[in-house]
Short mmCIF file of N, CA and C in Angstrom, two decimals:
data_model
loop_
_atom_site.label_atom_id
_atom_site.label_comp_id
_atom_site.label_asym_id
_atom_site.label_seq_id
_atom_site.Cartn_x
_atom_site.Cartn_y
_atom_site.Cartn_z
N MET A 1 -200.35 -11.86 114.62
CA MET A 1 -199.20 -11.09 115.04
C MET A 1 -199.62 -9.78 115.69
N ILE A 2 -200.62 -9.13 115.13
CA ILE A 2 -201.07 -7.85 115.70
C ILE A 2 -201.61 -8.08 117.10
N ARG A 3 -202.44 -9.08 117.25
CA ARG A 3 -203.02 -9.37 118.57
C ARG A 3 -201.93 -9.71 119.58
N ARG A 4 -201.01 -10.57 119.19
CA ARG A 4 -199.94 -10.98 120.10
C ARG A 4 -199.00 -9.82 120.40
N GLY A 5 -198.70 -9.00 119.40
CA GLY A 5 -197.85 -7.84 119.62
C GLY A 5 -198.48 -6.84 120.57
N ALA A 6 -199.78 -6.65 120.44
CA ALA A 6 -200.50 -5.72 121.32
C ALA A 6 -200.49 -6.21 122.77
N GLU A 7 -200.41 -7.52 122.96
CA GLU A 7 -200.31 -8.07 124.32
C GLU A 7 -198.94 -7.83 124.92
N LEU A 8 -197.93 -7.77 124.08
CA LEU A 8 -196.55 -7.64 124.55
C LEU A 8 -196.10 -6.20 124.80
N PHE A 9 -196.65 -5.26 124.04
CA PHE A 9 -196.15 -3.89 124.08
C PHE A 9 -197.25 -2.92 124.46
N ASP A 10 -196.86 -1.80 125.09
CA ASP A 10 -197.83 -0.76 125.47
C ASP A 10 -198.50 -0.15 124.25
N GLU A 11 -197.72 0.01 123.19
CA GLU A 11 -198.24 0.54 121.93
C GLU A 11 -197.64 -0.28 120.80
N LEU A 12 -198.45 -0.56 119.79
CA LEU A 12 -197.97 -1.31 118.63
C LEU A 12 -198.24 -0.49 117.38
N VAL A 13 -197.19 -0.19 116.65
CA VAL A 13 -197.32 0.50 115.38
C VAL A 13 -197.10 -0.55 114.30
N VAL A 14 -198.13 -0.87 113.56
CA VAL A 14 -198.04 -1.84 112.48
C VAL A 14 -197.63 -1.07 111.23
N VAL A 15 -196.48 -1.44 110.68
CA VAL A 15 -195.94 -0.70 109.55
C VAL A 15 -196.19 -1.46 108.26
N LEU A 16 -196.82 -0.78 107.36
CA LEU A 16 -197.07 -1.31 106.02
C LEU A 16 -196.05 -0.66 105.11
N ALA A 17 -195.15 -1.47 104.57
CA ALA A 17 -194.08 -0.94 103.74
C ALA A 17 -194.20 -1.47 102.32
N SER A 18 -193.67 -0.72 101.39
CA SER A 18 -193.66 -1.20 100.01
C SER A 18 -192.42 -2.06 99.81
N ASN A 19 -192.58 -3.10 99.02
CA ASN A 19 -191.48 -4.00 98.70
C ASN A 19 -191.43 -4.12 97.18
N PRO A 20 -190.42 -3.54 96.54
CA PRO A 20 -190.36 -3.58 95.08
C PRO A 20 -190.20 -4.98 94.51
N ASP A 21 -189.81 -5.94 95.36
CA ASP A 21 -189.63 -7.32 94.90
C ASP A 21 -190.93 -8.11 94.88
N LYS A 22 -192.00 -7.55 95.44
CA LYS A 22 -193.28 -8.25 95.49
C LYS A 22 -194.30 -7.58 94.59
N LYS A 23 -195.13 -8.42 93.97
CA LYS A 23 -196.24 -7.92 93.17
C LYS A 23 -197.49 -8.06 94.03
N CYS A 24 -198.05 -6.93 94.43
CA CYS A 24 -199.20 -6.93 95.33
C CYS A 24 -200.50 -6.93 94.55
N LEU A 25 -201.44 -7.73 95.00
CA LEU A 25 -202.77 -7.76 94.41
C LEU A 25 -203.56 -6.51 94.81
N LEU A 26 -203.32 -6.04 96.03
CA LEU A 26 -204.03 -4.89 96.58
C LEU A 26 -203.07 -3.72 96.72
N GLY A 27 -203.56 -2.52 96.47
CA GLY A 27 -202.74 -1.32 96.59
C GLY A 27 -202.44 -0.97 98.03
N MET A 28 -201.50 -0.08 98.22
CA MET A 28 -201.06 0.31 99.56
C MET A 28 -202.22 0.86 100.39
N GLN A 29 -203.04 1.73 99.83
CA GLN A 29 -204.15 2.30 100.58
C GLN A 29 -205.18 1.23 100.95
N GLU A 30 -205.46 0.32 100.01
CA GLU A 30 -206.40 -0.78 100.31
C GLU A 30 -205.86 -1.65 101.44
N ARG A 31 -204.59 -1.97 101.38
CA ARG A 31 -203.97 -2.80 102.41
C ARG A 31 -204.01 -2.10 103.77
N ARG A 32 -203.78 -0.80 103.76
CA ARG A 32 -203.84 -0.04 105.01
C ARG A 32 -205.25 -0.08 105.61
N GLU A 33 -206.25 0.15 104.77
CA GLU A 33 -207.64 0.13 105.25
C GLU A 33 -208.01 -1.25 105.80
N LEU A 34 -207.54 -2.30 105.14
CA LEU A 34 -207.82 -3.65 105.62
C LEU A 34 -207.12 -3.91 106.95
N LEU A 35 -205.89 -3.47 107.08
CA LEU A 35 -205.19 -3.62 108.36
C LEU A 35 -205.91 -2.87 109.47
N GLU A 36 -206.41 -1.69 109.17
CA GLU A 36 -207.15 -0.92 110.16
C GLU A 36 -208.40 -1.67 110.60
N LYS A 37 -209.10 -2.29 109.66
CA LYS A 37 -210.29 -3.09 110.01
C LYS A 37 -209.91 -4.28 110.87
N VAL A 38 -208.87 -4.99 110.48
CA VAL A 38 -208.45 -6.18 111.22
C VAL A 38 -208.00 -5.80 112.63
N ALA A 39 -207.32 -4.66 112.78
CA ALA A 39 -206.79 -4.25 114.08
C ALA A 39 -207.82 -3.54 114.95
N ALA A 40 -208.97 -3.20 114.40
CA ALA A 40 -209.97 -2.42 115.13
C ALA A 40 -210.45 -3.11 116.40
N ASP A 41 -210.52 -4.43 116.40
CA ASP A 41 -211.02 -5.14 117.58
C ASP A 41 -209.91 -5.65 118.49
N VAL A 42 -208.68 -5.27 118.23
CA VAL A 42 -207.56 -5.72 119.06
C VAL A 42 -207.45 -4.80 120.27
N PRO A 43 -207.51 -5.40 121.47
CA PRO A 43 -207.37 -4.56 122.66
C PRO A 43 -205.96 -3.97 122.73
N GLY A 44 -205.87 -2.76 123.20
CA GLY A 44 -204.57 -2.10 123.32
C GLY A 44 -204.43 -0.98 122.31
N LYS A 45 -203.32 -0.31 122.39
CA LYS A 45 -203.08 0.82 121.51
C LYS A 45 -202.36 0.34 120.26
N VAL A 46 -203.12 0.26 119.15
CA VAL A 46 -202.57 -0.20 117.88
C VAL A 46 -202.85 0.88 116.84
N ARG A 47 -201.82 1.23 116.09
CA ARG A 47 -202.05 2.14 114.97
C ARG A 47 -201.30 1.62 113.75
N ILE A 48 -201.79 2.02 112.60
CA ILE A 48 -201.23 1.57 111.33
C ILE A 48 -200.48 2.73 110.71
N ALA A 49 -199.28 2.45 110.23
CA ALA A 49 -198.47 3.47 109.57
C ALA A 49 -198.00 2.93 108.22
N THR A 50 -197.72 3.83 107.32
CA THR A 50 -197.25 3.46 105.99
C THR A 50 -195.87 4.05 105.76
N VAL A 51 -194.95 3.22 105.27
CA VAL A 51 -193.61 3.67 104.92
C VAL A 51 -193.36 3.21 103.49
N GLU A 52 -193.31 4.15 102.58
CA GLU A 52 -193.10 3.79 101.18
C GLU A 52 -191.65 3.88 100.76
N HIS A 53 -190.85 4.64 101.50
CA HIS A 53 -189.44 4.80 101.16
C HIS A 53 -188.63 4.81 102.45
N GLY A 54 -187.41 4.36 102.36
CA GLY A 54 -186.51 4.42 103.51
C GLY A 54 -186.46 3.13 104.29
N PHE A 55 -185.68 3.16 105.34
CA PHE A 55 -185.43 1.98 106.16
C PHE A 55 -186.40 1.93 107.34
N LEU A 56 -186.81 0.72 107.67
CA LEU A 56 -187.72 0.51 108.80
C LEU A 56 -187.10 1.01 110.09
N VAL A 57 -185.82 0.78 110.27
CA VAL A 57 -185.16 1.20 111.50
C VAL A 57 -185.18 2.73 111.63
N ASP A 58 -185.10 3.45 110.53
CA ASP A 58 -185.19 4.91 110.58
C ASP A 58 -186.59 5.35 111.00
N PHE A 59 -187.60 4.67 110.48
CA PHE A 59 -188.98 4.97 110.87
C PHE A 59 -189.17 4.68 112.36
N ALA A 60 -188.65 3.55 112.81
CA ALA A 60 -188.78 3.18 114.23
C ALA A 60 -188.15 4.25 115.12
N ARG A 61 -186.99 4.73 114.76
CA ARG A 61 -186.32 5.78 115.53
C ARG A 61 -187.19 7.04 115.55
N LYS A 62 -187.75 7.38 114.40
CA LYS A 62 -188.58 8.59 114.27
C LYS A 62 -189.80 8.56 115.19
N VAL A 63 -190.42 7.37 115.34
CA VAL A 63 -191.62 7.27 116.19
C VAL A 63 -191.29 6.88 117.63
N GLY A 64 -190.00 6.72 117.93
CA GLY A 64 -189.59 6.40 119.29
C GLY A 64 -189.73 4.93 119.66
N ALA A 65 -189.78 4.06 118.67
CA ALA A 65 -189.89 2.63 118.95
C ALA A 65 -188.53 2.07 119.37
N ARG A 66 -188.56 1.14 120.30
CA ARG A 66 -187.32 0.48 120.75
C ARG A 66 -187.23 -0.94 120.25
N TYR A 67 -188.32 -1.45 119.69
CA TYR A 67 -188.35 -2.84 119.23
C TYR A 67 -188.99 -2.94 117.85
N LEU A 68 -188.50 -3.89 117.07
CA LEU A 68 -189.12 -4.28 115.80
C LEU A 68 -189.64 -5.69 116.01
N LEU A 69 -190.92 -5.88 115.83
CA LEU A 69 -191.53 -7.20 115.98
C LEU A 69 -191.64 -7.83 114.61
N ARG A 70 -191.04 -9.00 114.45
CA ARG A 70 -191.02 -9.67 113.15
C ARG A 70 -191.52 -11.10 113.31
N GLY A 71 -192.30 -11.55 112.33
CA GLY A 71 -192.83 -12.90 112.34
C GLY A 71 -191.92 -13.85 111.58
N ILE A 72 -191.80 -15.06 112.10
CA ILE A 72 -190.98 -16.08 111.47
C ILE A 72 -191.82 -17.35 111.34
N ARG A 73 -192.05 -17.77 110.08
CA ARG A 73 -192.83 -18.98 109.83
C ARG A 73 -191.96 -20.23 109.71
N ASP A 74 -190.77 -20.06 109.16
CA ASP A 74 -189.92 -21.23 108.89
C ASP A 74 -188.45 -20.82 108.87
N THR A 75 -187.58 -21.76 108.53
CA THR A 75 -186.14 -21.47 108.56
C THR A 75 -185.74 -20.43 107.51
N ARG A 76 -186.44 -20.40 106.39
CA ARG A 76 -186.14 -19.36 105.39
C ARG A 76 -186.41 -17.98 105.96
N ASP A 77 -187.57 -17.82 106.60
CA ASP A 77 -187.89 -16.54 107.24
C ASP A 77 -186.83 -16.21 108.29
N TYR A 78 -186.44 -17.21 109.07
CA TYR A 78 -185.47 -16.97 110.13
C TYR A 78 -184.15 -16.45 109.57
N GLU A 79 -183.64 -17.10 108.54
CA GLU A 79 -182.36 -16.68 107.97
C GLU A 79 -182.46 -15.25 107.42
N TYR A 80 -183.53 -14.94 106.74
CA TYR A 80 -183.73 -13.59 106.20
C TYR A 80 -183.84 -12.57 107.34
N GLU A 81 -184.70 -12.87 108.31
CA GLU A 81 -184.96 -11.93 109.40
C GLU A 81 -183.73 -11.76 110.29
N LYS A 82 -182.94 -12.82 110.47
CA LYS A 82 -181.71 -12.72 111.25
C LYS A 82 -180.75 -11.73 110.57
N GLN A 83 -180.64 -11.85 109.27
CA GLN A 83 -179.78 -10.94 108.51
C GLN A 83 -180.27 -9.50 108.63
N MET A 84 -181.58 -9.31 108.50
CA MET A 84 -182.15 -7.96 108.62
C MET A 84 -181.95 -7.40 110.03
N ALA A 85 -182.12 -8.24 111.03
CA ALA A 85 -181.94 -7.80 112.42
C ALA A 85 -180.51 -7.33 112.65
N ARG A 86 -179.55 -8.03 112.10
CA ARG A 86 -178.15 -7.63 112.25
C ARG A 86 -177.87 -6.30 111.56
N MET A 87 -178.43 -6.13 110.36
CA MET A 87 -178.24 -4.86 109.65
C MET A 87 -178.91 -3.72 110.40
N ASN A 88 -180.12 -3.96 110.89
CA ASN A 88 -180.82 -2.92 111.65
C ASN A 88 -180.04 -2.55 112.91
N ALA A 89 -179.45 -3.55 113.57
CA ALA A 89 -178.65 -3.28 114.77
C ALA A 89 -177.42 -2.45 114.44
N ARG A 90 -176.86 -2.65 113.26
CA ARG A 90 -175.72 -1.83 112.84
C ARG A 90 -176.16 -0.38 112.59
N MET A 91 -177.37 -0.22 112.06
CA MET A 91 -177.87 1.13 111.79
C MET A 91 -178.28 1.85 113.06
N ASP A 92 -178.81 1.10 114.03
CA ASP A 92 -179.21 1.69 115.30
C ASP A 92 -179.20 0.60 116.37
N GLY A 93 -178.16 0.60 117.16
CA GLY A 93 -178.00 -0.43 118.19
C GLY A 93 -178.98 -0.34 119.33
N GLU A 94 -179.74 0.76 119.41
CA GLU A 94 -180.73 0.92 120.47
C GLU A 94 -182.05 0.22 120.15
N ILE A 95 -182.25 -0.12 118.89
CA ILE A 95 -183.50 -0.77 118.46
C ILE A 95 -183.25 -2.27 118.32
N GLN A 96 -184.03 -3.05 119.05
CA GLN A 96 -183.87 -4.50 119.04
C GLN A 96 -184.98 -5.15 118.23
N THR A 97 -184.65 -6.28 117.64
CA THR A 97 -185.64 -7.06 116.89
C THR A 97 -186.14 -8.21 117.76
N VAL A 98 -187.45 -8.37 117.79
CA VAL A 98 -188.09 -9.45 118.54
C VAL A 98 -188.79 -10.35 117.52
N PHE A 99 -188.53 -11.65 117.60
CA PHE A 99 -189.14 -12.60 116.69
C PHE A 99 -190.28 -13.34 117.37
N LEU A 100 -191.36 -13.53 116.63
CA LEU A 100 -192.48 -14.35 117.09
C LEU A 100 -192.84 -15.34 115.99
N THR A 101 -193.26 -16.51 116.40
CA THR A 101 -193.77 -17.47 115.43
C THR A 101 -195.29 -17.39 115.46
N PRO A 102 -195.92 -17.64 114.33
CA PRO A 102 -197.39 -17.59 114.29
C PRO A 102 -197.99 -18.84 114.92
N PRO A 103 -199.28 -18.81 115.21
CA PRO A 103 -199.94 -20.03 115.65
C PRO A 103 -199.78 -21.10 114.57
N SER A 104 -199.72 -22.36 114.97
CA SER A 104 -199.43 -23.45 114.02
C SER A 104 -200.40 -23.49 112.85
N GLU A 105 -201.66 -23.11 113.06
CA GLU A 105 -202.63 -23.16 111.96
C GLU A 105 -202.39 -22.07 110.91
N LEU A 106 -201.54 -21.09 111.22
CA LEU A 106 -201.25 -20.02 110.27
C LEU A 106 -199.81 -20.06 109.76
N GLU A 107 -199.03 -20.98 110.25
CA GLU A 107 -197.60 -20.92 109.96
C GLU A 107 -197.24 -21.14 108.50
N GLU A 108 -198.06 -21.80 107.73
CA GLU A 108 -197.76 -22.04 106.32
C GLU A 108 -198.34 -20.97 105.39
N ILE A 109 -199.08 -20.03 105.95
CA ILE A 109 -199.78 -19.05 105.12
C ILE A 109 -198.91 -17.82 104.88
N SER A 110 -198.81 -17.43 103.62
CA SER A 110 -198.09 -16.21 103.25
C SER A 110 -198.92 -15.48 102.20
N SER A 111 -198.65 -14.20 102.03
CA SER A 111 -199.37 -13.45 101.02
C SER A 111 -199.09 -14.01 99.63
N SER A 112 -197.86 -14.45 99.40
CA SER A 112 -197.51 -15.03 98.09
C SER A 112 -198.31 -16.30 97.82
N LEU A 113 -198.47 -17.13 98.85
CA LEU A 113 -199.23 -18.37 98.69
C LEU A 113 -200.69 -18.08 98.39
N VAL A 114 -201.28 -17.16 99.15
CA VAL A 114 -202.69 -16.80 98.94
C VAL A 114 -202.87 -16.22 97.54
N ARG A 115 -201.99 -15.32 97.15
CA ARG A 115 -202.07 -14.70 95.82
C ARG A 115 -201.94 -15.76 94.73
N GLY A 116 -201.10 -16.75 94.95
CA GLY A 116 -200.92 -17.82 93.96
C GLY A 116 -202.15 -18.69 93.79
N PHE A 117 -202.91 -18.87 94.85
CA PHE A 117 -204.12 -19.69 94.77
C PHE A 117 -205.32 -18.92 94.23
N ALA A 118 -205.36 -17.62 94.48
CA ALA A 118 -206.50 -16.82 94.05
C ALA A 118 -206.67 -16.91 92.53
N GLY A 119 -207.87 -17.26 92.13
CA GLY A 119 -208.16 -17.37 90.70
C GLY A 119 -208.18 -18.80 90.17
N MET A 120 -207.54 -19.72 90.90
CA MET A 120 -207.56 -21.12 90.47
C MET A 120 -208.94 -21.72 90.78
N GLN A 121 -209.31 -22.74 90.06
CA GLN A 121 -210.61 -23.37 90.30
C GLN A 121 -210.70 -23.83 91.76
N GLY A 122 -211.76 -23.41 92.44
CA GLY A 122 -211.99 -23.78 93.84
C GLY A 122 -211.22 -22.94 94.84
N TRP A 123 -210.58 -21.87 94.40
CA TRP A 123 -209.73 -21.06 95.27
C TRP A 123 -210.48 -20.39 96.41
N GLU A 124 -211.74 -20.07 96.18
CA GLU A 124 -212.50 -19.28 97.15
C GLU A 124 -212.52 -19.92 98.53
N ARG A 125 -212.81 -21.21 98.58
CA ARG A 125 -212.92 -21.90 99.87
C ARG A 125 -211.59 -21.88 100.62
N TRP A 126 -210.51 -22.13 99.89
CA TRP A 126 -209.20 -22.18 100.52
C TRP A 126 -208.77 -20.81 101.02
N VAL A 127 -208.90 -19.80 100.17
CA VAL A 127 -208.48 -18.45 100.55
C VAL A 127 -209.34 -17.94 101.71
N LYS A 128 -210.63 -18.22 101.67
CA LYS A 128 -211.53 -17.77 102.74
C LYS A 128 -211.10 -18.32 104.10
N ALA A 129 -210.54 -19.51 104.11
CA ALA A 129 -210.08 -20.12 105.35
C ALA A 129 -208.77 -19.53 105.85
N CYS A 130 -208.07 -18.79 105.00
CA CYS A 130 -206.72 -18.30 105.34
C CYS A 130 -206.64 -16.83 105.70
N VAL A 131 -207.65 -16.07 105.37
CA VAL A 131 -207.57 -14.62 105.59
C VAL A 131 -208.82 -14.13 106.30
N PRO A 132 -208.74 -12.95 106.94
CA PRO A 132 -209.94 -12.38 107.56
C PRO A 132 -211.01 -12.09 106.50
N PRO A 133 -212.29 -12.07 106.90
CA PRO A 133 -213.38 -11.85 105.94
C PRO A 133 -213.22 -10.59 105.09
N CYS A 134 -212.78 -9.48 105.67
CA CYS A 134 -212.63 -8.26 104.88
C CYS A 134 -211.55 -8.40 103.81
N VAL A 135 -210.51 -9.15 104.11
CA VAL A 135 -209.44 -9.39 103.13
C VAL A 135 -209.95 -10.30 102.02
N TYR A 136 -210.71 -11.32 102.40
CA TYR A 136 -211.31 -12.21 101.40
C TYR A 136 -212.19 -11.41 100.44
N ASP A 137 -213.02 -10.54 100.98
CA ASP A 137 -213.90 -9.71 100.13
C ASP A 137 -213.08 -8.84 99.18
N ALA A 138 -211.99 -8.26 99.68
CA ALA A 138 -211.14 -7.42 98.83
C ALA A 138 -210.49 -8.23 97.72
N ILE A 139 -210.04 -9.43 98.03
CA ILE A 139 -209.45 -10.29 97.00
C ILE A 139 -210.49 -10.66 95.98
N CYS A 140 -211.69 -11.02 96.43
CA CYS A 140 -212.76 -11.38 95.48
C CYS A 140 -213.07 -10.23 94.54
N SER A 141 -213.00 -9.01 95.03
CA SER A 141 -213.32 -7.86 94.18
C SER A 141 -212.28 -7.66 93.08
N LYS A 142 -211.10 -8.24 93.23
CA LYS A 142 -210.04 -8.11 92.22
C LYS A 142 -210.04 -9.26 91.21
N MET A 143 -210.80 -10.29 91.49
CA MET A 143 -210.82 -11.46 90.60
C MET A 143 -211.84 -11.26 89.50
N PRO A 144 -211.53 -11.74 88.29
CA PRO A 144 -212.48 -11.61 87.16
C PRO A 144 -213.72 -12.47 87.36
#
């Protein structure tokens, strides 16, 4: 998504937000550092930002963004993201949501799925195939 977003826009601000409904294996600062590593080789102007409180649309307005780029893997993602796009449009009609689908080899991968497999017998091979090397190393450091 970062690579494809950087191809579409002059500048891409990747926003790392906290979600109280998710249990994260890695802390916010660790996730930010990993995103910075992953984005380091992406051509174009990419920066990583952290939003721990508030609405994404408010952050977008603050940094002058006109678009929110959101990934959709399946119909569940679509229904959720469609609802969020409508709410964001109500909050600020000048900011539009753009949906992208991932490459087919990544479409089934989610952080919840990876987290669920980590720690199971034989998990290393599967997780290693699903995430960048630096993320794999960070996950391994959290496993007993």
